[in-house]
Amino acid sequence: MWFKGLTLGLLAFCFTNNILAGGVETFDSDYAAFMETSGSSFFTVSNLWLLLAAALVFTMHLGFATLESGLSRSKNTVNILFKNVFIISMGIITYALYGFNAMYPGFAEGSAGIFALGSWFNPADIVTAANMTAEYADYTWYTDFIFQAMFAATAATIVSGAVAERVKLSSFMIFATLLVAFAYPTAGSWQWGGGWLSAAGFYDFAGSSIVHAFGGFAALACVIVLGPRLGKYSDGKVKPIPGHSMPLAAIGVFLLFLGWFGFNGGSVLNADPYLVSLVFCTTALAASGGALGSILFSYFLLKKPDLSMGLNGFLAGLVGITAGADVIAPGESIIVGLIAGAIVVLSIIFLDGLKIDDPVGAISVHGICGIWGTLAVALFSDAATIGAQLTGTLAYSAFAFLFSLIVFSVLKFTIGVRVSEKEEEEGLDYSEHGQSAYNI
Amino acid sequence: MWFKGLTLGLLAFCFTNNILAGGVETFDSDYAAFMETSGSSFFTVSNLWLLLAAALVFTMHLGFATLESGLSRSKNTVNILFKNVFIISMGIITYALYGFNAMYPGFAEGSAGIFALGSWFNPADIVTAANMTAEYADYTWYTDFIFQAMFAATAATIVSGAVAERVKLSSFMIFATLLVAFAYPTAGSWQWGGGWLSAAGFYDFAGSSIVHAFGGFAALACVIVLGPRLGKYSDGKVKPIPGHSMPLAAIGVFLLFLGWFGFNGGSVLNADPYLVSLVFCTTALAASGGALGSILFSYFLLKKPDLSMGLNGFLAGLVGITAGADVIAPGESIIVGLIAGAIVVLSIIFLDGLKIDDPVGAISVHGICGIWGTLAVALFSDAATIGAQLTGTLAYSAFAFLFSLIVFSVLKFTIGVRVSEKEEEEGLDYSEHGQSAYNI
Amino acid sequence: MWFKGLTLGLLAFCFTNNILAGGVETFDSDYAAFMETSGSSFFTVSNLWLLLAAALVFTMHLGFATLESGLSRSKNTVNILFKNVFIISMGIITYALYGFNAMYPGFAEGSAGIFALGSWFNPADIVTAANMTAEYADYTWYTDFIFQAMFAATAATIVSGAVAERVKLSSFMIFATLLVAFAYPTAGSWQWGGGWLSAAGFYDFAGSSIVHAFGGFAALACVIVLGPRLGKYSDGKVKPIPGHSMPLAAIGVFLLFLGWFGFNGGSVLNADPYLVSLVFCTTALAASGGALGSILFSYFLLKKPDLSMGLNGFLAGLVGITAGADVIAPGESIIVGLIAGAIVVLSIIFLDGLKIDDPVGAISVHGICGIWGTLAVALFSDAATIGAQLTGTLAYSAFAFLFSLIVFSVLKFTIGVRVSEKEEEEGLDYSEHGQSAYNI
Amino acid sequence: MKLIKAIIKPFKLEEVKEALSELGIDGMTVTEVKGYGRQKGHTEIYRGSEYTVDFLPKVLLEIVVDDSEVEKTTETIISVAKTGKIGDGKVFVLPVESATRIRTDETGAEAL
Amino acid sequence: MKLIKAIIKPFKLEEVKEALSELGIDGMTVTEVKGYGRQKGHTEIYRGSEYTVDFLPKVLLEIVVDDSEVEKTTETIISVAKTGKIGDGKVFVLPVESATRIRTDETGAEAL
Amino acid sequence: MKLIKAIIKPFKLEEVKEALSELGIDGMTVTEVKGYGRQKGHTEIYRGSEYTVDFLPKVLLEIVVDDSEVEKTTETIISVAKTGKIGDGKVFVLPVESATRIRTDETGAEAL
Ligand SMILES: Nc1ncnc2c1ncn2[C@@H]1O[C@H](COP(=O)(O)OP(=O)(O)O)[C@@H](O)[C@H]1O
Ligand SMILES: Nc1ncnc2c1ncn2[C@@H]1O[C@H](COP(=O)(O)OP(=O)(O)O)[C@@H](O)[C@H]1O
Ligand SMILES: Nc1ncnc2c1ncn2[C@@H]1O[C@H](COP(=O)(O)OP(=O)(O)O)[C@@H](O)[C@H]1O
């Protein structure tokens, strides 16, 4: 059934042009007419902004790739970069083939708002004036797709960091594909597709829960199934395994910060000057608060100014403000950031105590701070009640956790999810790719 | 004759302000009047988009610089970075002094449309309302210049990668200057300047042929004249010389992907919401298809997931969609990308078999996939016939190849194009620059 | 007094939302009404441009971080990255708490225009239609803040590079905070806040003096107080200490070039097509001229094509055009760049002769070329007299120098500004952070 | 005095160091090296061409010890670094004629 | 047993390794080093100041072989690594007192 | 002939090299190493967990000299590399049985 749907969708999708041949002329004139209206001006600039925001979110994938490589050992660098190349390509394409329509057009009248399967990519009616003008939104259908597609791969990238340095490539690729292609659009549709959570008054502006807590708790499940890296917890002690390149990690974090202007700013979904500028301010202030919070808090705990914590702090602040970037005041966003910065330090230390080995801190940064950010909406604004926020964030965290626990466990007991000890020692670059990241 | 023109142009160019003093007042009022019209709104946002696109294309030069360094040995890194600093500076300045006007304002009535010499940079009439308002285009003359200038240096950068690790710096600098300053504007004017190819129904949206095949076949000629790196083909075997830093290479490819949103998206030449968003989608989908195509195809051939091929695949898909990004449907752009991804793998292996040593794969990525992309326009859209596309792509490839073969051969037999064996062994960083890229 | 103000400001700032609760409704309708007017169109696109420009200027901080790390030794890399994380976070937050209002709203009627203390951040009246529509400017108050905040941290970043590899972290953090939070807004208000220099006919478009000479001469004072790195000048000879990674340095410079499109382009303060495109052209041409100027001039002096000089040349050209990017013609901007490129080479060699040890060349690039750029306005345009320019640039340089000399000397004689010899030898990464930048 | 050169797998370094430290070995010098041996390198692939990378990352310990300590030092290294899998490495012992501590000019066993 | 230390030009490594492998040399340890010698370093320039970089990239091979193999090993290295140009490097031979294979505790020639 | 192995602080390399060069020492091979010794490593911190980095960056000089030059060479190294602070390093001397210059096949003292 669904397979037939997929095939048909795929075929139809591939021959859009031909199918459309008939409708092009009406489109041209309708579209031209719209572009003459005065409303086209705000539409044009909003559409441009969303496309630029998509490009900024794309930049985040480079940020993730460099951050994750920087915080891992050099013998696993090719593997990490490869995973990132795969995730973004696979993410964009599966989102085109299935995810976007499953997540967005929303639910049929009277549906329970839980699972949007059925709305396969149907290209026959894409290039219409209704889809390419203000009738659709403040941006075109294509813009909608590309902006959302850039988000889609994020969840898998978050997991990628947490399972780095020991996960079996093929299993990870299967898992990532299932997560991005099916789990994320399903869960996303609950809120952004107008599903049950949006009906329940849940508020998550750009995805503290929908993207970050979702990714972070998927990561937690995978790490639990996978176990820690060899040598990380020996003789009951935590042995830090420092990342191989702090400049790479720092490049990653700054690029993520940059991309977040698109992630949050684009989530305004138009170029409204007041809202977009507010979101830029809250985003930057929360990030800065996060870095200072982490630096101060880790200095207080550990008596050293810790760069790795400062970098995580930026991300903690960014994840923290993501749910409420448009409703929390700038001054309060500093506080949201400061608290996120402290939380991430505690969380990293706490998870290490539980022998949950997360090389890049993804669970803490995205998972825990994602929850914090979601709750912060209720604490620092009137946009939602604490109850709605708790419901929503738990729903996303729990769903991601359970989905990942099941899928990853199935993989574990079938093809295995972990490389052999020998391969782990030699590094995945040798064992999985037969390539090394650094040569003379 | 032409020399006098150059000198005059240079002088005139340098004193624009003085020359213009008289005309400023009328400009101010005419321009202000235009900005009051309702049409100024689309003009302003289109102009802004093209400037941002120029900035994105600029980012590609950083992408090229890091990709090329990453895929070469560390002993040639300073040399590669230096070439890239030189190319972009020289490219922008020669384009200002000569290239832009030779390429763009197009041909006089009744000209053969082959060589636009004569239209020297003449600043006296630049700052006019006709040049700075919608009378000119959907963007100002200055925007036109800076956007096109960012493209101009690309051809030389492509060659730079292919000849890396053994080319003599001074010869390369001369060659690159001639290529960017004269060959590229001449060839570019055939199509984008309204010359004979544009009259022949050739379609090349953002330059699969005009920029990429042009650069790729220039590179092929240079590599043939230059010969392979020492030790690359010994005892009849291909000995891979792995790049020294995969993270640098990956940073380069992601930045190129990012910049391509400007390269293709900006080539819409305004902010038309439908077209720009379509181009963003086709660009991203083809790139993703390219990466998956290369990964799958090289896995199939070589049984290993090859990062270097995945990275090349991104670029192959991007080059492949460049000619038709605005006329090929999103679904089909995935196919264009997948095929480009397979082509680039085959082409790299094939060229290695011919002992054509191209350290970064520039000939395959830009040359071969540039041809593929040009032909794909005819295969996947109605924008041009296969005949017109063949004519165009062959014209660009052949012209670039012959121009480069002649110029580079002349250089070879005069000042030489290759460093000595000793210098090559020691690395160009020592021998050409007396600097090393990495220190303690 | 001022402390109470700060506390009150902080508190008020943090509870914006609550305070505002009453005024939101009128804001909503007033703002909506404005957005219906035809003027909202230019406002929206200008506002978007300034936000994007802010993101581009943010990118410069990544550029500074990578450039500075690349040009230092690997044993000080964590320290450098940490300083950059701190500077940007601290800069944005102190600018929110104090700097922005001290610098911008300008001076009360009849004030001497020297010190704008008193205008504490007062959030109660931020979210008003007057602040969020064209009544305020071509952008919102929030946009204004975030754009200016991204500039604010620059001065401290410039100093950071010059004092790298030997400065005591805690002292630097105190100094940087005082510089960014108090000295920069005070000095900035003289011109951009409508103070005495703006009254005196001084012209500094995007801050050759206000940002760059200011930062450069602050750096000079600090370096004089601090002394050279161990081993830099021994036996009366200059011993170069090459940076540890040229790719990092090159990434930094290209990102700075990219960001400068926002730094200068955004300083137009709206999206005026003519002006923004002119600024893009002059910026790119001056940068290119700067690189070529440095390359040629250093080749002439030293007989080697020097990458480190080429990179500095880009920045020299960029700093050089910053004061006049909107009033100097494109052709002349090449000349401004070429001269800046030559100046920076001479200046670096000259300062080394004086045993002023500046690992990244910040004093020459920002200080000396900042002065050159300010004077170039008078030489290549009619925007200001040479007298006004001299006054302005000397005022900024002298103020920054004296402020830094005093503050840094006080720090020297209290808590000390320099790490011990032992710590310097081991590297600040070990001694200050207990972390190393590169691991296996 | 003897110079013990031990080539071990990189991930064993920490453990070996700790074991030696318990033994009272106060100093050693460590180098990242590439090892060629029976543990055959992988067939690697780079842009479509295969090649064998015979050089695997190893760590070389150099420890100068008094004659009397050679045995227990080598034994400790061997027992801790052993995984029983190919590529575990080697321990070589070379004669040393003299040793001096730069800081104090002490020589002989004092210098170690 | 002897330890052969051969300092060669980096680009000769592959060739030397292959030649030794044909000879039946099963193991060696390779280090990237900087060499100072007659092959004078270039006058380098960094931001306007000249300085001499006397240290050139070299590769150090360390190979422990049985006494009987010393000669052919060194000869092979010398003949393959020779380019005849200054800076080709050196081969040093040092005495080794014992060798142990960590994996098996084998000692002596067995361990190599 | 002897092999002098000197472990010194990295920032002393330049000075030692110059001093040796004045002495007429024409060649040496330099490796970046990590040293473990009395100079205790710092307690480092990485993402919230402390650990001791016992390995500090050092530079290892390897110099083969004629027996007659051993003393002045070691003395020069010791005097130049000394800072008097812990961690200055060591100088070890090992016997060398033969030396060959690859370029010319010269052996013995000629080869150095
Ligand atoms: N003859 C030798 N001389 C110097 N080093 C050697 C020699 N043989 C092996 N090695 C080093 O020991 C490492 C392990 O040797 P290998 O033969 O792979 O496994 P095993 O130690 O289990 O026999 C090699 O990678 C190499 O670094
Ligand atoms: N006395 C020495 N001790 C140790 N290594 C040496 C010695 N002399 C030279 N070397 C090493 O050999 C390399 C080549 O020596 P060099 O004098 O430059 O050329 P050649 O080998 O042709 O005489 C040097 O770079 C250095 O690594
Ligand atoms: N027994 C040893 N064998 C080899 N190298 C050693 C030995 N002891 C010390 N070293 C090297 O010498 C360096 C300095 O030694 P250390 O004990 O820290 O200080 P000091 O030289 O002042 O006694 C160490 O970092 C290490 O590289």
PDB file of C-alpha atoms in Angstrom, chain B residues 13-18 27 31 35 40-41 43-45 47-48 51-52 54-56 58-59 61-62 65-66 69 77-78 81-82 84-86 88-90 92-93 96-97 127 132 140 142-143 145-146 150 169 173 244 248 251 430-440, chain C residues 41-42 45-46 48-49 52 56 72-75 242-248 250-251 253-255 257-258 261 271-278 280-281 284-285 287-289 291-292 295 304-311 314 327-332 334-335 338 380-382:
ATOM      1  CA  PHE B  13      37.874  54.955 -14.300  1.00  0.00           C
ATOM      2  CA  CYS B  14      40.065  56.322 -11.597  1.00  0.00           C
ATOM      3  CA  PHE B  15      38.622  59.763 -11.680  1.00  0.00           C
ATOM      4  CA  THR B  16      35.005  58.988 -11.983  1.00  0.00           C
ATOM      5  CA  ASN B  17      34.043  61.309  -9.229  1.00  0.00           C
ATOM      6  CA  ASN B  18      35.579  64.373 -10.771  1.00  0.00           C
ATOM      7  CA  PHE B  27      21.118  61.930 -10.954  1.00  0.00           C
ATOM      8  CA  TYR B  31      16.979  58.590  -8.766  1.00  0.00           C
ATOM      9  CA  MET B  35      12.612  55.442  -5.721  1.00  0.00           C
ATOM     10  CA  SER B  40      11.187  50.690  -6.970  1.00  0.00           C
ATOM     11  CA  SER B  41      10.035  48.166  -4.427  1.00  0.00           C
ATOM     12  CA  PHE B  43      13.842  46.748  -7.837  1.00  0.00           C
ATOM     13  CA  THR B  44      15.153  47.308  -4.328  1.00  0.00           C
ATOM     14  CA  VAL B  45      14.581  43.771  -3.170  1.00  0.00           C
ATOM     15  CA  ASN B  47      19.001  44.479  -6.156  1.00  0.00           C
ATOM     16  CA  LEU B  48      19.536  43.412  -2.559  1.00  0.00           C
ATOM     17  CA  LEU B  51      24.210  41.747  -3.856  1.00  0.00           C
ATOM     18  CA  LEU B  52      23.675  38.964  -1.349  1.00  0.00           C
ATOM     19  CA  ALA B  54      27.400  38.155  -4.996  1.00  0.00           C
ATOM     20  CA  ALA B  55      28.451  37.712  -1.369  1.00  0.00           C
ATOM     21  CA  LEU B  56      27.449  34.047  -1.563  1.00  0.00           C
ATOM     22  CA  PHE B  58      32.366  35.249  -2.990  1.00  0.00           C
ATOM     23  CA  THR B  59      32.041  32.564  -0.328  1.00  0.00           C
ATOM     24  CA  HIS B  61      36.147  31.323  -3.431  1.00  0.00           C
ATOM     25  CA  LEU B  62      36.814  30.458   0.181  1.00  0.00           C
ATOM     26  CA  ALA B  65      40.582  27.625  -1.484  1.00  0.00           C
ATOM     27  CA  THR B  66      39.849  25.204   1.331  1.00  0.00           C
ATOM     28  CA  SER B  69      44.172  22.851   0.011  1.00  0.00           C
ATOM     29  CA  THR B  77      49.206  24.622   1.098  1.00  0.00           C
ATOM     30  CA  VAL B  78      50.652  28.116   1.223  1.00  0.00           C
ATOM     31  CA  LEU B  81      46.073  29.699  -0.620  1.00  0.00           C
ATOM     32  CA  PHE B  82      48.261  32.292  -2.261  1.00  0.00           C
ATOM     33  CA  ASN B  84      43.400  31.837  -4.413  1.00  0.00           C
ATOM     34  CA  VAL B  85      44.134  35.210  -2.836  1.00  0.00           C
ATOM     35  CA  PHE B  86      45.682  36.307  -6.097  1.00  0.00           C
ATOM     36  CA  ILE B  88      40.084  36.677  -6.563  1.00  0.00           C
ATOM     37  CA  SER B  89      41.890  40.030  -6.289  1.00  0.00           C
ATOM     38  CA  MET B  90      43.156  39.950  -9.829  1.00  0.00           C
ATOM     39  CA  ILE B  92      37.794  41.500  -9.540  1.00  0.00           C
ATOM     40  CA  ILE B  93      40.191  44.187 -10.671  1.00  0.00           C
ATOM     41  CA  ALA B  96      36.531  46.153 -13.484  1.00  0.00           C
ATOM     42  CA  LEU B  97      39.164  47.416 -15.860  1.00  0.00           C
ATOM     43  CA  VAL B 127      26.229  57.039 -12.308  1.00  0.00           C
ATOM     44  CA  MET B 132      20.888  52.843 -11.281  1.00  0.00           C
ATOM     45  CA  THR B 140      21.897  48.663 -10.567  1.00  0.00           C
ATOM     46  CA  TYR B 142      27.145  48.398  -9.833  1.00  0.00           C
ATOM     47  CA  THR B 143      25.287  45.345  -8.647  1.00  0.00           C
ATOM     48  CA  PHE B 145      29.308  44.428 -12.011  1.00  0.00           C
ATOM     49  CA  ILE B 146      29.965  42.966  -8.581  1.00  0.00           C
ATOM     50  CA  MET B 150      32.503  37.254  -8.498  1.00  0.00           C
ATOM     51  CA  LEU B 169      53.565  30.170  -9.659  1.00  0.00           C
ATOM     52  CA  MET B 173      49.589  33.865 -12.488  1.00  0.00           C
ATOM     53  CA  HIS B 244      46.229  16.290   3.592  1.00  0.00           C
ATOM     54  CA  LEU B 248      39.389  21.358   5.071  1.00  0.00           C
ATOM     55  CA  ILE B 251      34.498  22.758   4.702  1.00  0.00           C
ATOM     56  CA  TYR B 430      59.275  26.153   0.516  1.00  0.00           C
ATOM     57  CA  SER B 431      60.421  26.619  -3.006  1.00  0.00           C
ATOM     58  CA  GLU B 432      58.033  29.297  -4.238  1.00  0.00           C
ATOM     59  CA  HIS B 433      57.130  31.146  -1.083  1.00  0.00           C
ATOM     60  CA  GLY B 434      59.668  30.346   1.564  1.00  0.00           C
ATOM     61  CA  GLN B 435      56.851  29.756   3.999  1.00  0.00           C
ATOM     62  CA  SER B 436      55.289  26.731   5.520  1.00  0.00           C
ATOM     63  CA  ALA B 437      51.605  26.333   6.142  1.00  0.00           C
ATOM     64  CA  TYR B 438      51.824  24.537   9.432  1.00  0.00           C
ATOM     65  CA  ASN B 439      54.154  25.374  12.238  1.00  0.00           C
ATOM     66  CA  ILE B 440      54.393  24.392  15.853  1.00  0.00           C
TER      67      ILE B 440
ATOM     68  CA  SER C  41       7.893  48.187   1.748  1.00  0.00           C
ATOM     69  CA  PHE C  42      11.224  50.009   1.691  1.00  0.00           C
ATOM     70  CA  VAL C  45      13.562  45.388   2.917  1.00  0.00           C
ATOM     71  CA  SER C  46      15.942  47.837   4.590  1.00  0.00           C
ATOM     72  CA  LEU C  48      15.945  42.814   6.504  1.00  0.00           C
ATOM     73  CA  TRP C  49      19.158  44.026   4.930  1.00  0.00           C
ATOM     74  CA  LEU C  52      21.510  40.242   7.329  1.00  0.00           C
ATOM     75  CA  LEU C  56      27.549  39.127   8.209  1.00  0.00           C
ATOM     76  CA  SER C  72      49.638  32.259  16.571  1.00  0.00           C
ATOM     77  CA  ARG C  73      51.357  29.160  17.800  1.00  0.00           C
ATOM     78  CA  SER C  74      49.312  26.067  18.420  1.00  0.00           C
ATOM     79  CA  LYS C  75      50.030  26.140  22.135  1.00  0.00           C
ATOM     80  CA  PRO C 242      55.217  32.007  12.179  1.00  0.00           C
ATOM     81  CA  GLY C 243      51.578  31.273  12.774  1.00  0.00           C
ATOM     82  CA  HIS C 244      50.697  27.648  13.254  1.00  0.00           C
ATOM     83  CA  SER C 245      48.132  27.249  10.494  1.00  0.00           C
ATOM     84  CA  MET C 246      47.906  29.226   7.291  1.00  0.00           C
ATOM     85  CA  PRO C 247      44.611  27.569   6.278  1.00  0.00           C
ATOM     86  CA  LEU C 248      43.024  28.822   9.489  1.00  0.00           C
ATOM     87  CA  ALA C 250      43.152  32.258   5.241  1.00  0.00           C
ATOM     88  CA  ILE C 251      39.708  31.098   6.332  1.00  0.00           C
ATOM     89  CA  VAL C 253      40.610  36.581   6.162  1.00  0.00           C
ATOM     90  CA  PHE C 254      38.082  35.368   3.602  1.00  0.00           C
ATOM     91  CA  LEU C 255      35.380  35.386   6.254  1.00  0.00           C
ATOM     92  CA  PHE C 257      36.162  39.973   3.616  1.00  0.00           C
ATOM     93  CA  LEU C 258      32.723  38.384   3.412  1.00  0.00           C
ATOM     94  CA  PHE C 261      30.023  43.441   2.917  1.00  0.00           C
ATOM     95  CA  ALA C 271      18.685  49.061   1.240  1.00  0.00           C
ATOM     96  CA  ASP C 272      19.091  51.971  -1.159  1.00  0.00           C
ATOM     97  CA  PRO C 273      20.039  50.145  -4.355  1.00  0.00           C
ATOM     98  CA  TYR C 274      22.487  52.707  -5.630  1.00  0.00           C
ATOM     99  CA  LEU C 275      24.358  53.239  -2.393  1.00  0.00           C
ATOM    100  CA  VAL C 276      24.490  49.640  -1.225  1.00  0.00           C
ATOM    101  CA  SER C 277      25.706  48.436  -4.598  1.00  0.00           C
ATOM    102  CA  LEU C 278      28.276  51.218  -4.761  1.00  0.00           C
ATOM    103  CA  PHE C 280      29.756  46.550  -2.327  1.00  0.00           C
ATOM    104  CA  CYS C 281      31.865  47.579  -5.323  1.00  0.00           C
ATOM    105  CA  ALA C 284      35.501  44.515  -2.979  1.00  0.00           C
ATOM    106  CA  LEU C 285      37.731  46.637  -5.192  1.00  0.00           C
ATOM    107  CA  ALA C 287      40.109  44.712  -0.731  1.00  0.00           C
ATOM    108  CA  SER C 288      41.410  43.350  -4.020  1.00  0.00           C
ATOM    109  CA  GLY C 289      43.620  46.375  -4.450  1.00  0.00           C
ATOM    110  CA  ALA C 291      45.864  42.253  -1.544  1.00  0.00           C
ATOM    111  CA  LEU C 292      47.576  43.065  -4.825  1.00  0.00           C
ATOM    112  CA  ILE C 295      51.698  41.180  -2.654  1.00  0.00           C
ATOM    113  CA  LYS C 304      59.058  36.304  -2.331  1.00  0.00           C
ATOM    114  CA  PRO C 305      55.308  36.126  -2.819  1.00  0.00           C
ATOM    115  CA  ASP C 306      54.288  36.335   0.813  1.00  0.00           C
ATOM    116  CA  LEU C 307      50.917  34.802   1.701  1.00  0.00           C
ATOM    117  CA  SER C 308      50.824  36.355   5.148  1.00  0.00           C
ATOM    118  CA  MET C 309      51.235  39.788   3.558  1.00  0.00           C
ATOM    119  CA  GLY C 310      48.600  39.050   0.918  1.00  0.00           C
ATOM    120  CA  LEU C 311      46.154  38.166   3.652  1.00  0.00           C
ATOM    121  CA  PHE C 314      42.984  42.194   1.969  1.00  0.00           C
ATOM    122  CA  VAL C 327      31.681  58.463  -1.294  1.00  0.00           C
ATOM    123  CA  ILE C 328      34.807  57.200  -3.016  1.00  0.00           C
ATOM    124  CA  ALA C 329      34.404  56.092  -6.623  1.00  0.00           C
ATOM    125  CA  PRO C 330      35.071  52.455  -7.456  1.00  0.00           C
ATOM    126  CA  GLY C 331      38.133  53.233  -9.535  1.00  0.00           C
ATOM    127  CA  GLU C 332      39.632  55.279  -6.780  1.00  0.00           C
ATOM    128  CA  ILE C 334      41.286  50.395  -6.040  1.00  0.00           C
ATOM    129  CA  ILE C 335      43.917  53.055  -5.439  1.00  0.00           C
ATOM    130  CA  LEU C 338      46.660  49.510  -3.304  1.00  0.00           C
ATOM    131  CA  PHE C 380      39.314  61.042  -2.907  1.00  0.00           C
ATOM    132  CA  SER C 381      35.984  62.690  -2.251  1.00  0.00           C
ATOM    133  CA  ASP C 382      34.364  65.913  -1.187  1.00  0.00           C
TER     134      ASP C 382
END
